[in-house]
Coordinates of C-alpha atoms and ligand atoms in Angstrom, one line a residue:
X119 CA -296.1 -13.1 -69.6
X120 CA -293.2 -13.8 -72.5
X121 CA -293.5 -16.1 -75.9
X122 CA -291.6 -18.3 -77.0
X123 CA -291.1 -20.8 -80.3
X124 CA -289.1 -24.1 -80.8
X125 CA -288.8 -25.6 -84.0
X126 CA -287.6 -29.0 -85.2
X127 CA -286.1 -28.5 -88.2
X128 CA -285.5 -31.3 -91.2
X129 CA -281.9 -32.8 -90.9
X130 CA -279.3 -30.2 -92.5
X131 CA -281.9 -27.2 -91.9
X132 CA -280.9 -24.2 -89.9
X133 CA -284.1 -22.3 -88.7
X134 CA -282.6 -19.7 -86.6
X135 CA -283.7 -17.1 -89.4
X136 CA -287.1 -18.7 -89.2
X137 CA -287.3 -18.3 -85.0
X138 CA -286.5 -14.7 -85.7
X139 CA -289.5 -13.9 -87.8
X140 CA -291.6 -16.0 -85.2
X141 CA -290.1 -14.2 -82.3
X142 CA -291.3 -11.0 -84.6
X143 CA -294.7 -12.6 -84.5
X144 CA -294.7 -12.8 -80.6
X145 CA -293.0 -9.5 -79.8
X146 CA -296.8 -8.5 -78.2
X147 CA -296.1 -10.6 -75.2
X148 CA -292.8 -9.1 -74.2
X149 CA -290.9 -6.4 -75.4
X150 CA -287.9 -6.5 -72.7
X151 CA -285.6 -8.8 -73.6
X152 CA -285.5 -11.7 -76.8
X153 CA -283.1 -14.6 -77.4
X154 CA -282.3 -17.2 -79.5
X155 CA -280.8 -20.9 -78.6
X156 CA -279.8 -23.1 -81.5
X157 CA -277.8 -26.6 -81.8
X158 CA -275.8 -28.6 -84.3
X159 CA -274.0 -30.7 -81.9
X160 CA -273.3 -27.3 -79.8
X161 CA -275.2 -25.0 -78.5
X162 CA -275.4 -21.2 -80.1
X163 CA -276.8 -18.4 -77.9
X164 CA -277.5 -14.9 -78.9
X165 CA -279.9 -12.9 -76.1
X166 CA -280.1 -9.6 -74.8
X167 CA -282.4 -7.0 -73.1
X168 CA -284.5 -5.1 -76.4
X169 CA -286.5 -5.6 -79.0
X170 CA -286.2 -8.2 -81.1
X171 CA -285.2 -6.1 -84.3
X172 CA -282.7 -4.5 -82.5
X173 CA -280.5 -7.5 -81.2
X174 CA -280.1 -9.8 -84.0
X175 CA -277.8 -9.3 -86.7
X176 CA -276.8 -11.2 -90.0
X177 CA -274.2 -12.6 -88.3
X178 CA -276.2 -14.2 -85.3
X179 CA -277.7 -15.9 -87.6
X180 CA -274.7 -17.0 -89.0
X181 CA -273.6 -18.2 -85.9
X182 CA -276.7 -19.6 -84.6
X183 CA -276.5 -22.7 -86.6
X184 CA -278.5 -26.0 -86.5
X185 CA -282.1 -27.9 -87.3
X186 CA -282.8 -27.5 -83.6
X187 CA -283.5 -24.2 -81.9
X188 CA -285.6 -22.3 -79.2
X189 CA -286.5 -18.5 -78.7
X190 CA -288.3 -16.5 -76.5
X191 CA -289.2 -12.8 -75.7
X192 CA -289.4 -11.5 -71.8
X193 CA -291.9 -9.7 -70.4
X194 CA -290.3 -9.2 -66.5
X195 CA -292.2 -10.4 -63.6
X196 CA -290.0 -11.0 -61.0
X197 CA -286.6 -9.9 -60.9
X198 CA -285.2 -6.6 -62.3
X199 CA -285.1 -7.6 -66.1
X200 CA -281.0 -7.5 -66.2
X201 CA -279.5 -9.4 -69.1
X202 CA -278.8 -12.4 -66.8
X203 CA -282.4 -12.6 -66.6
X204 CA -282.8 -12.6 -70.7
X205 CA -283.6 -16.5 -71.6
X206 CA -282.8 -18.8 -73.4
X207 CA -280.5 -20.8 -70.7
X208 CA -278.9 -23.9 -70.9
X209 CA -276.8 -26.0 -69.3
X210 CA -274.1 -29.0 -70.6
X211 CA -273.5 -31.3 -67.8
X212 CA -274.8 -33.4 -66.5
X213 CA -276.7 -33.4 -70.1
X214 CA -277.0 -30.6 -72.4
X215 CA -280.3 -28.9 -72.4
X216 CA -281.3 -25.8 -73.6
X217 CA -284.8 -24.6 -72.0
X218 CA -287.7 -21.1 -72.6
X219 CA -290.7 -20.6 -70.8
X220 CA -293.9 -18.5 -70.4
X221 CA -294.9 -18.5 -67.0
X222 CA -294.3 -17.9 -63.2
X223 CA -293.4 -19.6 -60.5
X224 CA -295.4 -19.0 -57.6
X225 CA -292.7 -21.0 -55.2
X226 CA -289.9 -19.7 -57.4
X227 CA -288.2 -17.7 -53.8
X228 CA -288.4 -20.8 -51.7
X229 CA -286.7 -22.6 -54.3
X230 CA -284.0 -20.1 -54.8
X231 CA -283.3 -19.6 -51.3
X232 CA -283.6 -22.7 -50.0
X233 CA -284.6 -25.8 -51.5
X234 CA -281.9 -25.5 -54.3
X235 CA -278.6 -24.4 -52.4
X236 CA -279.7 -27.2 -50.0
X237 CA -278.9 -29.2 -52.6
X238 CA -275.6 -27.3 -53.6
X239 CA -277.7 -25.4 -56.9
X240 CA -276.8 -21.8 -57.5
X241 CA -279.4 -20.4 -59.1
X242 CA -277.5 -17.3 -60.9
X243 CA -280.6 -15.0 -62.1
X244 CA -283.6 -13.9 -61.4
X245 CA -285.5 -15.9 -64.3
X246 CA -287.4 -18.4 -63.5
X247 CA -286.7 -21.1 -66.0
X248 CA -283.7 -21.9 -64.3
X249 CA -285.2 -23.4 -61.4
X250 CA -287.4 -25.4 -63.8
X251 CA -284.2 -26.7 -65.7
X252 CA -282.3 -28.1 -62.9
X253 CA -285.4 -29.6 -61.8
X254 CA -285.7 -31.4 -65.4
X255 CA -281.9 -31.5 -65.5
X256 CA -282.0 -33.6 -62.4
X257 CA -285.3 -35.6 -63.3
X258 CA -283.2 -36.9 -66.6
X259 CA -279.8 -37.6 -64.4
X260 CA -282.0 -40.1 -61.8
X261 CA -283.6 -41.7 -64.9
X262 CA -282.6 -44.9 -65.9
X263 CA -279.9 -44.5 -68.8
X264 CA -281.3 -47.8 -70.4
X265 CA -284.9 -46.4 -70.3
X266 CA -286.5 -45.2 -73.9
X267 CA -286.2 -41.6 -74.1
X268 CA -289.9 -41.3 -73.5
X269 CA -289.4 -42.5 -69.8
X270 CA -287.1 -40.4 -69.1
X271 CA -288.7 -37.3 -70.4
X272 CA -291.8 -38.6 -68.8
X273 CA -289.9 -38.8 -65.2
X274 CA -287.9 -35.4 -66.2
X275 CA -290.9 -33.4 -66.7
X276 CA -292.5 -35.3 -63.5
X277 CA -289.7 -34.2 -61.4
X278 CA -290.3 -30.8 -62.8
X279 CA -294.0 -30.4 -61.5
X280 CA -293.3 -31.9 -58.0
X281 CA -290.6 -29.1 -57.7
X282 CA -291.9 -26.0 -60.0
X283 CA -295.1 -24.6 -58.9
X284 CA -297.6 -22.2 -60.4
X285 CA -298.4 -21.5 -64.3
X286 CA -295.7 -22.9 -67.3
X287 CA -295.4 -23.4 -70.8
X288 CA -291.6 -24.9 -72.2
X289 CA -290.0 -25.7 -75.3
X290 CA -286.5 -27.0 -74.7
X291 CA -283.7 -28.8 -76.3
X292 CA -282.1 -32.1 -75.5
X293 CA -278.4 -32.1 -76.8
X294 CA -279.3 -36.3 -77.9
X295 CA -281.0 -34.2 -80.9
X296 CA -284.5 -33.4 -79.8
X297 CA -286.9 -30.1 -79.6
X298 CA -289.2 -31.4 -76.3
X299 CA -292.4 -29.2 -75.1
X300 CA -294.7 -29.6 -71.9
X301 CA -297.6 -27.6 -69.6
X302 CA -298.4 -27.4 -66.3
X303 CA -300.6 -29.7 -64.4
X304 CA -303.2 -27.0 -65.1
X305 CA -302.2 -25.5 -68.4
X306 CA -302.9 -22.4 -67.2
X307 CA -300.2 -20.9 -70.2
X308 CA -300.8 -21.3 -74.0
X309 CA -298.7 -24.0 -75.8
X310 CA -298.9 -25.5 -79.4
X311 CA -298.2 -27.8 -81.9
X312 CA -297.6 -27.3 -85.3
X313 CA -296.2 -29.1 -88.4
X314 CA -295.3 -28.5 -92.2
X315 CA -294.2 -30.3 -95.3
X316 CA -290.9 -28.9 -96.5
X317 CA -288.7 -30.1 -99.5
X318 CA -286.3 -31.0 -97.0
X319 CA -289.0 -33.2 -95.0
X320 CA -291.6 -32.8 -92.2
X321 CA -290.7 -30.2 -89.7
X322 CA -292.6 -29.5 -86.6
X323 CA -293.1 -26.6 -84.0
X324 CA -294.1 -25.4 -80.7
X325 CA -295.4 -22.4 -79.7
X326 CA -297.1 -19.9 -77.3
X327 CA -299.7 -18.8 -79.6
X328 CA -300.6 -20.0 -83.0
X329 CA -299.9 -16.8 -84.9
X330 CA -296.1 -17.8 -84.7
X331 CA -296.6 -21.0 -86.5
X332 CA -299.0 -19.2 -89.2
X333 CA -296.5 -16.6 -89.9
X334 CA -293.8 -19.7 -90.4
X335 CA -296.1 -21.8 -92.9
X336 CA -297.0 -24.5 -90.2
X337 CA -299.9 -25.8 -89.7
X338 CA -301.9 -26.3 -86.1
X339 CA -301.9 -29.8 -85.2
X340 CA -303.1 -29.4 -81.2
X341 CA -302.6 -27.3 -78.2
X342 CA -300.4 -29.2 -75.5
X343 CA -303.0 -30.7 -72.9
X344 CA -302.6 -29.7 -69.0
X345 CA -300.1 -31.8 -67.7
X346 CA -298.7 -33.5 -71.1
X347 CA -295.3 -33.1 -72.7
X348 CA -294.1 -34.0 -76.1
X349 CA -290.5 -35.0 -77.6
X350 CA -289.7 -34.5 -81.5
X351 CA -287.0 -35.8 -83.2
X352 CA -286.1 -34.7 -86.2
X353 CA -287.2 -37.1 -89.1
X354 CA -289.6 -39.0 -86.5
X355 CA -292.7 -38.4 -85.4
X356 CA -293.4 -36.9 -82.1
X357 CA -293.8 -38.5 -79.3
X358 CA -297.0 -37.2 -76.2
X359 CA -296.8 -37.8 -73.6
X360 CA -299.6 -37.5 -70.7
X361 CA -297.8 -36.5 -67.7
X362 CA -300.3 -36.0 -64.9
X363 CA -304.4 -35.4 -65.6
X364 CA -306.1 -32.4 -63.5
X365 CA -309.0 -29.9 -64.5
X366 CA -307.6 -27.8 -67.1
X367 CA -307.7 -23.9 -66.5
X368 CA -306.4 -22.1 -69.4
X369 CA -306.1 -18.0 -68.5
X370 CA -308.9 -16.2 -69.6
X371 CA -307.2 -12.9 -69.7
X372 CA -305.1 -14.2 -72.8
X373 CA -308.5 -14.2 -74.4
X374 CA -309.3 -11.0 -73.3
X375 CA -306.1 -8.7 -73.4
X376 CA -303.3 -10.3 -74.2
X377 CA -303.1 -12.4 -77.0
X378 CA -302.9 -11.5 -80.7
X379 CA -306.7 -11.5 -82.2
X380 CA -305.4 -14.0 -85.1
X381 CA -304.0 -16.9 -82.9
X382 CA -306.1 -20.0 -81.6
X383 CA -305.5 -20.8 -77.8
X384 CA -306.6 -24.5 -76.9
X385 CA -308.7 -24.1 -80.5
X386 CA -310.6 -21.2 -79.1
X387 CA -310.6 -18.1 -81.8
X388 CA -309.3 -15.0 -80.3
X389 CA -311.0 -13.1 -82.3
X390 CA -313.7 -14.8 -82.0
X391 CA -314.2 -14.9 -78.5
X392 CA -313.3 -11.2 -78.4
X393 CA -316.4 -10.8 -81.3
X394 CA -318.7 -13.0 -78.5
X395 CA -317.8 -10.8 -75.7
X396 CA -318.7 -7.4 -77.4
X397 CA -322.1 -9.4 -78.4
X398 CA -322.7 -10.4 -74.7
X399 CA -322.0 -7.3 -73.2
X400 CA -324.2 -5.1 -75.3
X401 CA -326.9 -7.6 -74.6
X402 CA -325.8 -7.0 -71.0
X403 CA -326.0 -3.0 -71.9
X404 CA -330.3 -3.5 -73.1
X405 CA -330.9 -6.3 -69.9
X406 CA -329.7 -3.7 -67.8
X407 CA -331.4 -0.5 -69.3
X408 CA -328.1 1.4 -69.9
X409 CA -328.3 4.9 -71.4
X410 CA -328.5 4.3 -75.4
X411 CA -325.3 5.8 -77.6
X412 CA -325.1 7.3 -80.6
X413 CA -321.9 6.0 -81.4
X414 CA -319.6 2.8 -80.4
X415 CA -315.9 4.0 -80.3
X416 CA -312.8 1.3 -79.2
X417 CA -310.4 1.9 -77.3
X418 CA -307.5 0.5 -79.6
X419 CA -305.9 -1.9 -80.5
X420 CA -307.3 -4.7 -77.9
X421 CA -311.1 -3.6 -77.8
X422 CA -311.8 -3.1 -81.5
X423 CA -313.1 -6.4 -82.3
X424 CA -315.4 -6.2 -79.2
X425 CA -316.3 -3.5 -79.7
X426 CA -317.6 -3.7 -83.3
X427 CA -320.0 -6.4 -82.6
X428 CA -321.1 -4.4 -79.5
X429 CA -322.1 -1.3 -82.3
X430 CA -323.8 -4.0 -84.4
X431 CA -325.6 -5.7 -81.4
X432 CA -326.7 -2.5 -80.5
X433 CA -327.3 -0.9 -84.2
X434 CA -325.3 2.0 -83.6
X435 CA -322.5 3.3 -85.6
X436 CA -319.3 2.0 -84.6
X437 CA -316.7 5.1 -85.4
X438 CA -312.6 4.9 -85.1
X439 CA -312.7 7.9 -82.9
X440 CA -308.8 7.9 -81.5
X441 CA -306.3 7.5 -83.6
X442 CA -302.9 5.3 -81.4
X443 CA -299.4 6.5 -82.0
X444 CA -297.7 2.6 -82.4
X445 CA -294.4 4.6 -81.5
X446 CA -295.3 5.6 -77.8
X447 CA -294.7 2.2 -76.3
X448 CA -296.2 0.7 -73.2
X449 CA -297.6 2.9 -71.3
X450 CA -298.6 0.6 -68.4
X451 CA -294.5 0.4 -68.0
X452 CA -293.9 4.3 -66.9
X453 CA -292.8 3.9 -63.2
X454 CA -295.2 6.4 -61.9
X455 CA -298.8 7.3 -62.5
X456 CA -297.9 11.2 -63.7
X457 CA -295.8 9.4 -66.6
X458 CA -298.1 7.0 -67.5
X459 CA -301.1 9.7 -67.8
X460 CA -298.7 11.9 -70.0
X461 CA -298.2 9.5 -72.3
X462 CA -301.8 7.7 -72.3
X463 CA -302.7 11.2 -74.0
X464 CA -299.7 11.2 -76.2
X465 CA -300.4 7.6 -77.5
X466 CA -304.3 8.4 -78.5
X467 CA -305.4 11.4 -80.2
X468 CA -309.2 12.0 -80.9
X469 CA -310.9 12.8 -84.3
X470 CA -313.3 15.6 -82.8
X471 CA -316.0 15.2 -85.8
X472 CA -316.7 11.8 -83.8
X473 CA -316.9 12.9 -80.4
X474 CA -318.6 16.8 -81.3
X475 CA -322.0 16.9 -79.8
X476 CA -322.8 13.0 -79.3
X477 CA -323.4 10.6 -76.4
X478 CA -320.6 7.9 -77.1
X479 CA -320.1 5.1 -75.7
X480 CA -316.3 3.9 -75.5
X481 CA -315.4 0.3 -75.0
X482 CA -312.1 -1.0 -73.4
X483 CA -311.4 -4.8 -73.0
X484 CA -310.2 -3.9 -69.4
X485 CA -309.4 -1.5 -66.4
X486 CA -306.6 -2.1 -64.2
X487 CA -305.6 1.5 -62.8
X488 CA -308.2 3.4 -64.5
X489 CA -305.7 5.8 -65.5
X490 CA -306.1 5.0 -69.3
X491 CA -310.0 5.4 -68.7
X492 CA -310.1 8.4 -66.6
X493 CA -308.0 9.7 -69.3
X494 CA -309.8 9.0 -72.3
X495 CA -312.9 9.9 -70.9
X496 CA -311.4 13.6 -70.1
X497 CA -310.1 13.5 -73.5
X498 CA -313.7 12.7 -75.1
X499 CA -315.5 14.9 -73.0
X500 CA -312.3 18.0 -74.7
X501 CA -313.3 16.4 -78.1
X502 CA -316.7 17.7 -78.2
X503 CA -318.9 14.4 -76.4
X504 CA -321.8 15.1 -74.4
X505 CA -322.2 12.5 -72.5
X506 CA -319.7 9.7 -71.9
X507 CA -320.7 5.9 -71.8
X508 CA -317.6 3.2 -71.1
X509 CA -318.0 -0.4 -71.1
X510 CA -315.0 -2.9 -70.3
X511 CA -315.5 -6.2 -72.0
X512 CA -314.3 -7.9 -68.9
X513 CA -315.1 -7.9 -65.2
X514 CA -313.6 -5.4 -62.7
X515 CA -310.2 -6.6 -62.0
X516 CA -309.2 -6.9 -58.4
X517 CA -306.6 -9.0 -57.6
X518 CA -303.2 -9.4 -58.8
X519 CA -301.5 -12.2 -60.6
X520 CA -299.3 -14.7 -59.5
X521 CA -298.9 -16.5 -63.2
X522 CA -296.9 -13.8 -65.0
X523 CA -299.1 -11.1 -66.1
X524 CA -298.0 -7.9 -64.8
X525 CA -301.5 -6.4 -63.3
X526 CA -300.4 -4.3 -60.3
X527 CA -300.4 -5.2 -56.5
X528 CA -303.8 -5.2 -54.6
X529 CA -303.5 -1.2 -53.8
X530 CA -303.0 -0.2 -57.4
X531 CA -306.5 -1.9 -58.9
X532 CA -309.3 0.7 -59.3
X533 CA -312.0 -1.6 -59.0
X534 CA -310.4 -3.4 -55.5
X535 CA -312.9 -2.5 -52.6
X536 CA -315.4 -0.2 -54.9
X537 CA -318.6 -0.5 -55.8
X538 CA -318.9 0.0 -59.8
X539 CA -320.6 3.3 -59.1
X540 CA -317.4 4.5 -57.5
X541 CA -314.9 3.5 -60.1
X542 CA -317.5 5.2 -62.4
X543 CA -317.4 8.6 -60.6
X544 CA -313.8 8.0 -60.6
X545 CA -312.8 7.6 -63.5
X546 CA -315.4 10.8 -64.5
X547 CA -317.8 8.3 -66.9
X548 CA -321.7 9.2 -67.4
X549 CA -322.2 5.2 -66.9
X550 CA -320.0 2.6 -66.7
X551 CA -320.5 -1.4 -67.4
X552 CA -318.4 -4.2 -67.0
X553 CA -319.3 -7.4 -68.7
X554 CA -320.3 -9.9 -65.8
X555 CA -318.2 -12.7 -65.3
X556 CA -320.5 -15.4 -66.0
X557 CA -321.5 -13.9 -69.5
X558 CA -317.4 -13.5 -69.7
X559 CA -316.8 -17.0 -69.4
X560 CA -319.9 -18.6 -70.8
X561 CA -318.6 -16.4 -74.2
X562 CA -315.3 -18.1 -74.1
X563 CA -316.6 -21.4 -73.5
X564 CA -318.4 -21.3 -76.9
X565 CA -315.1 -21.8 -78.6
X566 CA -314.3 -25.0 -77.0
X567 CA -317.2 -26.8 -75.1
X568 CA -314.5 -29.0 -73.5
X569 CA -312.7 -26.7 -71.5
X570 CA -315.3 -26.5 -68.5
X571 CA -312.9 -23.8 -66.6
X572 CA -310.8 -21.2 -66.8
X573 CA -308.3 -19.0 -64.2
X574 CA -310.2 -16.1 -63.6
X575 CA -307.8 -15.2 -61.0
X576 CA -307.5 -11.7 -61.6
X577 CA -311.1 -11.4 -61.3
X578 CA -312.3 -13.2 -58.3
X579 CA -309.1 -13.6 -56.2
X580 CA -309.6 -17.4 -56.5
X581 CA -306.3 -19.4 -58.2
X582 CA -306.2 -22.9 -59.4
X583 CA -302.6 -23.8 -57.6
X584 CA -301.5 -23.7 -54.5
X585 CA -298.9 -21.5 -53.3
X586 CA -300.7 -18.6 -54.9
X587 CA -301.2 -16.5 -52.1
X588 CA -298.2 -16.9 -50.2
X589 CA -296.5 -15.8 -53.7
X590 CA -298.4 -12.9 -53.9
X591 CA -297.7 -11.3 -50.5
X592 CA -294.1 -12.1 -51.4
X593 CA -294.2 -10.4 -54.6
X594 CA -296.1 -7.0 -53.2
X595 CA -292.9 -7.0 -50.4
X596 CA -291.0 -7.3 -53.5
X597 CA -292.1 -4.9 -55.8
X598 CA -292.4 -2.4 -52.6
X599 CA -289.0 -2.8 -52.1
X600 CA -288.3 -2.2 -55.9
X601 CA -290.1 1.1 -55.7
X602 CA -287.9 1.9 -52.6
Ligands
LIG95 P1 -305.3 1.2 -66.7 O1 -306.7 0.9 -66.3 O2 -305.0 2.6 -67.0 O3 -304.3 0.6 -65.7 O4 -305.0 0.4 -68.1 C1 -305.9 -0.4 -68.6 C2 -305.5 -0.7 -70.1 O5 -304.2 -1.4 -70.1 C3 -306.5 -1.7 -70.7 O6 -307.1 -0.9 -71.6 C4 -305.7 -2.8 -71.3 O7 -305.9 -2.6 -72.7 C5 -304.3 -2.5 -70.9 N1 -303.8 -3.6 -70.1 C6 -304.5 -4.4 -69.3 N2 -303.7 -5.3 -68.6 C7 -302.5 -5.1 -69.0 C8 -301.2 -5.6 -68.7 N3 -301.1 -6.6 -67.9 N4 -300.1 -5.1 -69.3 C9 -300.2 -4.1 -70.2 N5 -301.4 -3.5 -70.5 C10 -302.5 -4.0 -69.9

């Protein structure tokens, strides 16, 4: 999972400074590696592995000049996460185009090993997005020169589905002077519009998640559909353009985990949602006759809002009962399970007047290991709690995924091959519920009636592409080999 954020700028502008504070925005959905790409008749990179603070300097920004430019931050999926893998990339011949994306490529091997040096294409990292490039790249070169540009973005972007497979969102640059965006077939990936009014004219923007744009002063104008693209020209006004139409399947996991509360994916609240699923799952909690709480605690940051309407659906108090060091970092990224447990308890210290003497109920948005869980719980239970309730406001995850979001492989999932009473005796909880699917995505739907699906890949082994299996085994051999 990455971000990323293109921006058009008004004729004269240069909004590298601006993509910074946007990438700043994103830095949630990948803390690995960030870059910036701008041009003024040139392109001007600046990318490395780190943190976004930590690579750009006043004179990047100085350097990165022009009204058009693209950034991104990396979150590795495949690959090692070397610089060579850091995006943007670009390429000047046979046309100058500068390209990010959000995503995975579930035939992304096949590609690199054969389909592309078949055609004499080195693909020179590990990074996804340049297999989709020369596959635009090459779209735009068979294009008629005399066609409008909207053709030949429409047959660039074509030639990009029939050869890139799985789950994408670009933003890219044409060196003819125009900030482009599309979404796969299934939109499975976030991506959206945004505009503002400057002194210097109408500027527009594209994004992975809506909080970029707010942070920048834009204003939402639409999500990308599945399957559409759109061209902006500086000083015009953009151009969609409806690529291919097939059932839309936006991840469902953004809404749960990943995304930041305060953005709008495909004009679904976040926060929202999050506020629907705490409802729905303490509803769940009285259907099903679970023990009753004194307290509601979260599990910060991504269960808080959840969690709160759970407390009020329930009337119990809701209480901030661990308090999360932001300094610790990821803990989900420690190579091996004794690290990550180490630094779970590290990252979120208890306030023992909540926990002394009281049956709490703690509520996660997910488990994926169970390490953070099994954790807490023992770290509740040293606090003072008498009994120990956990609820995740998602189904049990079982299967890994081949979009982009680093999960684990099949082995590593708590819940894969137990019943919900062994992953409660596991991870050492009193009772344990997970909200049931159906209520999952019935409490996401509310936010948009018109999506009528989403991936729920993660949760049912079912994916909307094809190629998703195949892409899985292949990544397991890969990431056992990596451990190696
Ligand atoms: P665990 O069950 O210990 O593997 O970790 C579960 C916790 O990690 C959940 O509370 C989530 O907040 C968080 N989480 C879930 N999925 C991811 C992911 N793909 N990357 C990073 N953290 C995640």
């Amino acid at each position: 999972m990455c971000g990323f954020i293109g921006i058009a700028g008004a004729p004269g502008t240069h909004v590298a400074p601006e993509l910074y504070e946007g990438l700043i925005a994103l830095q949630h959905r990948g803390q690995d590696a960030a870059g910036i790409l701008s041009y003024d008749g040139m392109f001007h990179l600046r990318k490395q592995n780190g943190m976004v603070r930590d690579i750009f300097r006043t004179r990047d920004m100085q350097r990165l000049k022009g009204n058009l430019a693209i950034a991104h931050v990396r979150y590795p999926t495949v690959g090692m996460g070397t610089e060579e893998d850091a995006q943007p990339f670009y390429i000047n011949f046979p046309f100058g185009v500068g390209m990010v994306h959000n995503g995975n490529l579930t035939n992304w091997m096949d590609l690199k090993s054969r389909a592309y040096p078949a055609s004499n294409i080195t693909l020179e990292s590990s990074c996804d997005v340049e297999a989709i490039l020369y596959a635009f790249a090459s779209g735009l070169k068979d294009a008629d020169p005399t066609l409008p540009r909207e053709d030949r973005v429409r047959l660039a972007v074509q030639s990009a589905f029939e050869t890139a497979k799985g789950a994408y969102s670009v933003a890219g640059i044409l060196s003819e002077g125009a900030l482009f965006g599309f979404r796969d077939p299934s939109g499975i990936k976030p991506c959206i519009v945004g505009k503002r009014e400057t002194d210097a004219g109408t500027e527009w923007a594209i994004a992975s998640e809506s909080v970029a744009l707010d942070v920048l002063g834009f204003q939402r104008v639409r999500d990308l559909r599945n399957g559409e693209a759109i061209v902006i020209e500086p000083g015009h006004e953009p151009v969609w353009i409806r690529v291919t139409e097939q059932d839309h399947r936006p991840c469902i996991f953004e809404l749960v985990y990943f995304a930041r509360p305060d953005s709008f994916l495909d004009e679904i609240s976040v926060y929202k949602t999050r506020r629907r699923f705490g409802k729905a799952l303490a509803k769940q909690w009285l259907d099903i006759g679970a023990p009753e709480p004194d307290v509601v605690i979260p599990i910060p940051d991504s269960a808080r809002d959840a969690a709160l309407s759970m407390a009020q659906a329930l009337a119990k108090p809701y209480r901030e009962g661990f308090i999360k060091n932001r300094y610790v970092g990821r803990t989900f990224i420690m190579p091996n399970q004794e690290e990550r447990q180490q630094s779970i308890r590290r990252k979120l210290n208890p306030i023992p007047l909540e926990f002394e003497g009281k049956d709490v109920l703690l509520v996660d948005d997910s488990i994926v290991r169970g390490n953070t869980s099994r954790r807490i719980i023992e770290t509740a239970r040293a606090a003072g709690a008498r009994k120990v309730y956990f609820a995740a406001t998602s189904p049990p995850l079982v299967a890994p995924c081949p979009y982009g979001i680093d999960m684990a492989t099949e082995k590593d999932f708590i819940a894969r091959g137990r019943e919900v009473e062994q992953v409660r005796n596991s991870i050492g909880a009193d009772y344990l519920a997970y909200l049931d699917l159906d209520r999952m995505v019935d409490a996401a739907k509310v936010g948009n009636p018109k999506i009528n699906g989403f991936c729920t890949g993660c949760f049912t082994g079912k994916y909307p592409t094809i190629d998703a299996e195949e892409h899985l085994v292949a990544l397991a051999a890969e990431r056992a080999q990596a451990r190696d």
